[in-house]
Short mmCIF file of C-alpha atoms and ligand atoms in Angstrom, two decimals:
data_model
loop_
_atom_site.label_atom_id
_atom_site.label_comp_id
_atom_site.label_asym_id
_atom_site.label_seq_id
_atom_site.Cartn_x
_atom_site.Cartn_y
_atom_site.Cartn_z
CA MET A 1 118.38 142.36 119.63
CA GLY A 2 115.64 140.30 121.30
CA LYS A 3 112.63 141.78 122.99
CA PRO A 4 113.31 142.81 126.60
CA HIS A 5 111.59 140.76 129.29
CA VAL A 6 108.85 143.04 130.57
CA ILE A 7 105.79 142.56 132.74
CA TYR A 8 102.95 144.89 131.89
CA CYS A 9 101.07 146.17 134.95
CA ASP A 10 99.68 149.46 133.66
CA TYR A 11 96.21 148.51 132.42
CA GLN A 12 94.75 151.92 133.30
CA ALA A 13 97.18 153.68 130.94
CA THR A 14 96.39 151.36 128.06
CA THR A 15 95.69 147.68 127.40
CA PRO A 16 97.20 145.18 124.96
CA LEU A 17 95.29 144.84 121.70
CA ALA A 18 93.13 141.70 121.77
CA PRO A 19 94.19 139.26 118.99
CA GLU A 20 90.52 139.17 117.90
CA ALA A 21 90.48 142.96 117.52
CA ARG A 22 93.69 142.87 115.48
CA GLU A 23 92.21 140.17 113.22
CA ALA A 24 89.10 142.27 112.68
CA MET A 25 91.20 145.26 111.63
CA LEU A 26 93.41 143.56 109.05
CA PRO A 27 90.92 143.35 106.13
CA TRP A 28 90.52 147.14 106.29
CA LEU A 29 94.24 147.83 106.07
CA ASP A 30 94.43 146.58 102.47
CA GLY A 31 96.88 147.88 99.88
CA PRO A 32 96.76 148.07 96.08
CA GLY A 33 94.68 145.31 94.52
CA GLY A 34 92.70 144.82 97.72
CA THR A 35 89.09 145.75 98.35
CA GLY A 36 89.32 146.78 102.00
CA PHE A 37 90.79 150.27 101.75
CA GLY A 38 87.66 152.02 100.51
CA ASN A 39 86.45 155.29 101.95
CA PRO A 40 83.37 154.41 104.02
CA HIS A 41 81.72 157.59 102.80
CA SER A 42 82.06 156.69 99.09
CA ALA A 43 78.95 155.59 97.22
CA HIS A 44 80.58 152.76 95.26
CA ARG A 45 80.77 149.11 96.24
CA MET A 46 84.07 149.30 98.12
CA GLY A 47 82.82 152.32 100.01
CA ARG A 48 79.61 150.52 100.93
CA MET A 49 81.59 147.47 102.14
CA ALA A 50 83.68 149.70 104.40
CA ALA A 51 80.56 151.56 105.60
CA ALA A 52 78.90 148.25 106.44
CA ALA A 53 81.93 147.26 108.57
CA VAL A 54 81.70 150.59 110.39
CA GLU A 55 78.01 150.03 111.12
CA VAL A 56 78.60 146.50 112.43
CA ALA A 57 81.27 147.96 114.71
CA ARG A 58 78.90 150.72 115.82
CA GLU A 59 76.36 148.11 116.89
CA HIS A 60 78.96 146.24 118.94
CA VAL A 61 80.07 149.47 120.61
CA ALA A 62 76.43 150.51 121.18
CA ALA A 63 75.88 147.29 123.13
CA LEU A 64 78.18 148.72 125.83
CA PHE A 65 75.70 151.53 126.51
CA PRO A 66 72.17 151.85 127.85
CA ALA A 67 69.33 151.78 125.29
CA GLY A 68 67.94 154.97 123.78
CA GLY A 69 70.93 156.81 122.38
CA LYS A 70 73.40 157.03 119.51
CA VAL A 71 77.13 156.35 119.19
CA ILE A 72 79.38 159.00 117.62
CA PHE A 73 82.88 157.75 116.81
CA THR A 74 85.67 160.15 117.76
CA GLY A 75 89.47 160.04 117.75
CA SER A 76 89.73 159.45 121.51
CA ALA A 77 87.76 159.69 124.73
CA THR A 78 89.35 163.09 125.26
CA GLU A 79 87.71 164.25 122.03
CA ALA A 80 84.40 162.62 123.04
CA ILE A 81 84.49 164.51 126.36
CA ASN A 82 85.25 167.77 124.57
CA LEU A 83 82.40 167.18 122.12
CA ALA A 84 80.02 166.55 125.03
CA MET A 85 81.09 169.47 127.21
CA ARG A 86 81.56 172.06 124.49
CA GLY A 87 78.83 170.68 122.23
CA VAL A 88 75.97 171.06 124.71
CA GLU A 89 76.97 174.69 125.26
CA PRO A 90 76.02 174.63 128.94
CA GLY A 91 74.02 177.73 129.74
CA GLY A 92 74.76 177.52 133.47
CA MET A 93 77.52 176.25 135.74
CA ILE A 94 79.45 173.03 135.22
CA ALA A 95 80.01 170.82 138.27
CA ALA A 96 82.61 168.05 138.08
CA SER A 97 83.92 165.63 140.66
CA ALA A 98 87.34 166.61 141.98
CA ILE A 99 88.79 163.30 140.79
CA GLU A 100 87.80 163.55 137.11
CA HIS A 101 90.41 162.97 134.42
CA ALA A 102 92.17 166.06 133.04
CA ALA A 103 90.08 165.70 129.88
CA VAL A 104 87.05 166.78 131.95
CA LEU A 105 88.71 169.14 134.46
CA ASP A 106 90.77 171.08 131.92
CA THR A 107 87.82 171.37 129.54
CA ALA A 108 85.57 172.59 132.37
CA GLY A 109 88.28 175.10 133.27
CA ALA A 110 88.57 176.25 129.67
CA LEU A 111 84.81 176.85 129.58
CA GLY A 112 84.98 179.10 132.67
CA ALA A 113 84.76 178.74 136.42
CA PHE A 114 83.40 175.38 137.50
CA HIS A 115 82.25 173.82 140.75
CA ALA A 116 84.38 170.94 142.10
CA ILE A 117 82.38 168.15 143.75
CA ASP A 118 84.32 166.87 146.76
CA VAL A 119 85.10 163.20 147.29
CA ASP A 120 85.40 161.49 150.67
CA ALA A 121 88.54 159.80 152.02
CA ALA A 122 87.55 156.61 150.20
CA GLY A 123 87.47 158.42 146.85
CA ILE A 124 83.72 158.50 146.35
CA ALA A 125 81.80 161.57 145.11
CA GLY A 126 78.92 161.48 147.60
CA LEU A 127 75.68 163.36 147.04
CA ASP A 128 75.64 165.48 150.21
CA GLY A 129 77.44 168.60 149.02
CA ASP A 130 75.68 171.63 147.56
CA LEU A 131 75.54 172.29 143.85
CA PRO A 132 75.47 175.76 142.30
CA GLU A 133 71.93 177.13 141.76
CA ASP A 134 72.37 177.39 138.01
CA VAL A 135 74.15 174.07 137.42
CA SER A 136 73.41 172.80 133.92
CA LEU A 137 76.07 170.11 133.35
CA ILE A 138 77.44 167.63 135.90
CA ALA A 139 80.40 165.35 135.17
CA VAL A 140 80.93 162.25 137.32
CA MET A 141 83.12 159.43 136.04
CA GLN A 142 82.19 155.79 136.62
CA VAL A 143 85.55 154.22 137.49
CA ASN A 144 88.45 156.44 138.47
CA ASN A 145 91.62 155.89 136.46
CA GLU A 146 94.06 156.47 139.32
CA ILE A 147 92.45 154.61 142.20
CA GLY A 148 89.71 152.53 140.54
CA THR A 149 86.88 153.72 142.79
CA ILE A 150 83.37 153.26 141.40
CA GLN A 151 81.16 156.33 141.64
CA PRO A 152 77.41 156.28 142.33
CA VAL A 153 76.61 157.41 138.79
CA ALA A 154 72.96 156.29 138.86
CA ASP A 155 72.34 158.48 141.93
CA TRP A 156 74.11 161.37 140.26
CA HIS A 157 71.92 160.93 137.21
CA GLU A 158 68.80 161.19 139.37
CA ARG A 159 70.19 164.27 141.07
CA ALA A 160 71.06 165.87 137.74
CA GLN A 161 67.55 165.20 136.43
CA ALA A 162 66.01 166.69 139.57
CA ARG A 163 68.07 169.85 138.97
CA GLY A 164 67.31 170.02 135.26
CA ALA A 165 70.99 169.42 134.46
CA LEU A 166 72.65 166.93 132.11
CA LEU A 167 75.00 164.23 133.41
CA LEU A 168 78.19 163.44 131.50
CA CYS A 169 79.82 160.17 132.55
CA ASP A 170 83.44 159.38 131.65
CA ALA A 171 83.14 155.58 131.47
CA VAL A 172 86.60 155.05 129.96
CA GLN A 173 87.78 152.75 132.77
CA ALA A 174 84.40 151.05 133.20
CA ALA A 175 83.45 150.12 129.64
CA GLY A 176 83.58 146.40 129.01
CA LYS A 177 84.41 145.68 132.67
CA ILE A 178 81.21 146.57 134.48
CA GLU A 179 77.81 147.61 133.19
CA ILE A 180 77.87 151.24 132.11
CA ALA A 181 75.52 153.33 134.25
CA ASP A 182 72.75 155.44 132.77
CA ALA A 183 73.65 159.06 132.04
CA ASP A 184 72.91 161.65 129.34
CA MET A 185 76.29 161.51 127.61
CA ILE A 186 78.95 158.83 128.05
CA ALA A 187 82.56 158.81 126.80
CA VAL A 188 84.62 155.67 126.16
CA SER A 189 87.97 154.79 124.58
CA ALA A 190 88.87 151.68 122.56
CA HIS A 191 92.43 151.29 123.83
CA LYS A 192 91.31 150.81 127.43
CA LEU A 193 89.30 147.71 126.50
CA HIS A 194 91.84 145.89 124.32
CA GLY A 195 90.97 147.82 121.17
CA PRO A 196 93.24 150.05 119.08
CA LYS A 197 94.49 153.52 120.03
CA GLY A 198 93.14 156.45 118.06
CA ILE A 199 89.43 155.84 118.44
CA GLY A 200 86.85 156.61 121.10
CA ALA A 201 83.13 157.22 121.17
CA LEU A 202 80.55 159.50 122.66
CA TRP A 203 77.14 158.04 123.42
CA VAL A 204 74.39 160.68 123.42
CA ARG A 205 70.91 160.11 124.76
CA ASP A 206 68.15 160.60 122.17
CA GLY A 207 66.79 164.12 122.22
CA ILE A 208 70.01 165.84 123.31
CA GLU A 209 71.20 168.39 120.77
CA LEU A 210 74.93 168.92 120.28
CA GLU A 211 76.93 171.43 118.28
CA ALA A 212 79.80 169.96 116.25
CA LEU A 213 83.37 170.70 117.30
CA ILE A 214 84.84 169.60 113.99
CA THR A 215 83.03 170.78 110.89
CA GLY A 216 83.58 169.69 107.31
CA GLY A 217 82.13 166.79 105.35
CA GLY A 218 79.33 166.21 107.85
CA GLN A 219 80.24 162.64 108.81
CA GLU A 220 78.93 161.10 112.04
CA GLN A 221 75.55 162.80 111.66
CA GLY A 222 77.21 166.16 111.24
CA LEU A 223 78.78 165.94 114.71
CA ARG A 224 82.29 164.86 113.80
CA SER A 225 83.46 165.52 110.31
CA GLY A 226 86.40 163.61 108.90
CA THR A 227 86.79 160.26 107.17
CA LEU A 228 86.30 157.40 109.59
CA SER A 229 88.89 154.63 109.76
CA PRO A 230 87.10 151.33 109.11
CA ALA A 231 90.08 149.46 110.58
CA LEU A 232 89.93 151.37 113.87
CA CYS A 233 86.14 151.06 114.01
CA ALA A 234 86.30 147.31 113.31
CA GLY A 235 88.97 146.83 115.98
CA PHE A 236 86.94 148.84 118.49
CA GLY A 237 83.77 146.86 117.66
CA ALA A 238 85.49 143.49 117.99
CA ALA A 239 87.10 144.52 121.29
CA ALA A 240 83.77 145.75 122.67
CA LYS A 241 82.00 142.54 121.68
CA LEU A 242 84.75 140.41 123.20
CA ALA A 243 84.71 142.43 126.43
CA LEU A 244 80.97 141.94 126.79
CA ASP A 245 81.18 138.23 125.95
CA ARG A 246 83.98 137.74 128.50
CA GLN A 247 82.85 140.20 131.15
CA VAL A 248 82.13 137.61 133.85
CA GLN A 249 85.24 135.57 133.07
CA ASP A 250 87.51 138.65 132.98
CA ALA A 251 86.09 139.94 136.27
CA ALA A 252 86.70 136.58 137.96
CA HIS A 253 90.30 136.57 136.72
CA VAL A 254 90.83 140.13 137.95
CA GLN A 255 89.39 139.16 141.33
CA ALA A 256 91.88 136.28 141.62
CA LEU A 257 94.74 138.67 140.81
CA TRP A 258 93.41 141.17 143.36
CA ASN A 259 93.24 138.54 146.10
CA ARG A 260 96.84 137.53 145.40
CA ALA A 261 97.91 141.19 145.25
CA LEU A 262 96.51 141.86 148.72
CA GLU A 263 98.45 138.88 150.09
CA LEU A 264 101.69 139.95 148.43
CA PHE A 265 101.46 143.64 149.35
CA ASP A 266 100.53 142.96 152.97
CA GLY A 267 101.61 145.95 155.09
CA TRP A 268 101.18 148.52 152.28
CA THR A 269 98.25 150.97 152.48
CA LEU A 270 95.53 150.93 149.85
CA ASN A 271 94.50 154.33 148.44
CA GLY A 272 90.72 154.56 148.00
CA SER A 273 87.89 152.19 148.83
CA ALA A 274 88.64 148.47 148.69
CA GLU A 275 85.00 147.51 148.07
CA GLN A 276 83.62 150.21 145.79
CA ARG A 277 86.38 149.65 143.32
CA TRP A 278 87.38 147.97 140.06
CA HIS A 279 89.78 145.35 141.40
CA GLY A 280 92.15 145.59 138.44
CA ASN A 281 93.48 148.79 140.01
CA LEU A 282 95.89 148.48 142.94
CA ASN A 283 96.95 151.94 144.07
CA ILE A 284 99.04 151.57 147.21
CA ARG A 285 101.56 153.49 149.24
CA ARG A 286 104.31 152.89 151.74
CA ASP A 287 105.67 155.62 154.00
CA GLY A 288 108.94 157.09 152.81
CA LEU A 289 108.98 155.16 149.52
CA ASP A 290 111.10 156.81 146.84
CA VAL A 291 108.97 156.00 143.80
CA ALA A 292 111.38 157.39 141.19
CA ARG A 293 114.13 155.13 142.57
CA LEU A 294 111.73 152.19 142.72
CA MET A 295 110.80 152.64 139.08
CA SER A 296 114.39 152.83 138.02
CA ASP A 297 115.22 149.70 140.06
CA CYS A 298 112.31 147.78 138.50
CA ARG A 299 112.76 148.71 134.86
CA ASN A 300 111.20 145.50 133.59
CA VAL A 301 107.92 146.09 135.40
CA MET A 302 105.62 148.52 133.62
CA PHE A 303 103.76 150.32 136.39
CA SER A 304 102.96 153.86 137.24
CA ALA A 305 103.67 156.47 139.88
CA GLY A 306 100.25 157.94 140.65
CA SER A 307 98.45 158.60 137.37
CA ALA A 308 100.14 157.88 134.06
CA CYS A 309 98.64 161.11 132.76
CA ALA A 310 100.20 163.20 135.52
CA SER A 311 103.43 161.26 135.89
CA GLY A 312 106.50 163.12 134.79
CA SER A 313 104.87 166.39 135.78
CA GLY A 314 106.39 166.22 139.26
CA ARG A 315 103.03 167.37 140.67
CA PRO A 316 101.39 165.13 143.23
CA SER A 317 98.24 163.57 141.86
CA HIS A 318 95.07 165.70 142.20
CA VAL A 319 93.12 162.50 142.89
CA LEU A 320 95.26 161.40 145.84
CA ARG A 321 95.22 164.96 147.19
CA ALA A 322 91.40 164.99 146.90
CA LEU A 323 91.29 161.95 149.21
CA GLY A 324 93.10 164.05 151.81
CA LEU A 325 96.54 162.48 151.39
CA SER A 326 99.55 164.66 152.13
CA ASP A 327 102.04 165.46 149.34
CA ALA A 328 104.46 162.96 150.90
CA GLN A 329 101.83 160.20 150.98
CA ALA A 330 100.78 160.91 147.39
CA LYS A 331 104.41 160.83 146.27
CA SER A 332 104.99 157.47 147.98
CA SER A 333 102.12 155.85 146.02
CA ILE A 334 102.30 153.50 143.06
CA ARG A 335 99.61 152.12 140.76
CA LEU A 336 99.59 148.57 139.44
CA GLY A 337 96.97 147.76 136.83
CA PHE A 338 96.20 144.26 135.64
CA GLY A 339 93.56 142.44 133.66
CA ARG A 340 92.61 139.82 131.10
CA TYR A 341 96.09 138.91 129.85
CA THR A 342 98.01 139.19 133.15
CA THR A 343 98.85 135.78 134.56
CA ILE A 344 99.13 135.16 138.29
CA GLU A 345 102.78 134.12 137.76
CA GLN A 346 103.59 137.36 135.93
CA PHE A 347 101.94 139.39 138.65
CA GLU A 348 103.84 137.51 141.37
CA GLU A 349 107.13 138.16 139.57
CA ALA A 350 106.30 141.87 139.24
CA ALA A 351 105.21 142.15 142.87
CA GLU A 352 108.32 140.36 144.12
CA ALA A 353 110.58 142.71 142.14
CA ILE A 354 108.78 145.77 143.51
CA ILE A 355 108.65 144.55 147.10
CA SER A 356 112.30 143.54 147.16
CA ALA A 357 113.37 146.88 145.63
CA ALA A 358 111.16 148.74 148.15
CA ASN A 359 112.62 146.72 151.04
CA SER A 360 116.15 147.55 149.93
CA GLN A 361 115.30 151.25 150.42
CA GLY A 362 115.18 150.47 154.13
N1 PLP B 695 89.19 159.42 131.00
C1 PLP B 695 89.83 158.49 131.73
C2 PLP B 695 89.23 158.05 133.02
C3 PLP B 695 91.04 157.95 131.29
O1 PLP B 695 91.67 157.03 132.02
C4 PLP B 695 91.58 158.41 130.05
C5 PLP B 695 92.89 157.92 129.59
O2 PLP B 695 93.84 157.90 130.32
C6 PLP B 695 90.86 159.35 129.32
C7 PLP B 695 89.68 159.83 129.82
C8 PLP B 695 91.34 159.80 127.97
O3 PLP B 695 91.20 158.78 127.02
P1 PLP B 695 91.88 158.85 125.57
O4 PLP B 695 93.26 158.30 125.73
O5 PLP B 695 91.05 158.01 124.68
O6 PLP B 695 91.85 160.28 125.16
#
């Protein structure tokens, strides 16, 4: 059976592995007789070779972040966020924007009552609202995963500092695409920037003390025990380097796709700000659209109803609701995500399939 013809338009859920990242991983997936399968924590030569590859990767990943901090490899951004939020043991209240990913919102909820920072109709967490007196940790993401809006993270960092609180920034959808804003702790994920799944990182500003979530052999400076995978680290490092090298080129390509998308989806309504946005995220709605039917009619186009994380739950997206959309509007929304490897022709084919299926709904 041949591969089905599919067009991938779900870049916020995950991204295709860059060939360069795959290449960088292969030497560390060696079998018997090879030299690349060493444990990076072993003292012998093979261990030191693997450890050196991990450190090269760490430098490439560190280049994504501001200066003055360290990179802790984790198994995912979700784990990085948990390490940050649980590891700082916030003494006071946590405040988090209402449009954070579940990794932040559910962790804040698990740690106790938290304050939700409202967003405006454009999907931006403005700085006007009150914060609890005893706020000690604020979480504001850089680029939203459902609607792509870019948050004023630098302003939030200033506000956090003025209140004596720490700022955690979920930069999963920003890393490698736009410059990561300054914060106290920053979480990223390799698979959103054309690296492998199964690895993320937490960047921690120098001077911030964290408690480990996972104890054991004391790897990652005692903050995340467990044997690192040199292959995953190398793939992450290569993907991060490539993303930085190609940042301008990738952004220009995404802009061209965005311009074409706006022409094709003329008459649909955009959810969230058009300007303060990563343009690889097209979240749009059309009154009365039956999204489940649309997805079944367009099986070859990989796109998402609302957020990939919430899809299947039947619940309308908390992000679209936070913008003030009704349940019906949220449920008639779709998200198309595109990027480095999406061609204009592929996008046109996907858009035509979706538009014609939507039109046939009457
Ligand atoms: N934060 C955002 C904004 C995301 O989009 C995602 C993934 O969907 C995550 C966090 C979680 O990342 P990971 O898959 O590495 O746990």
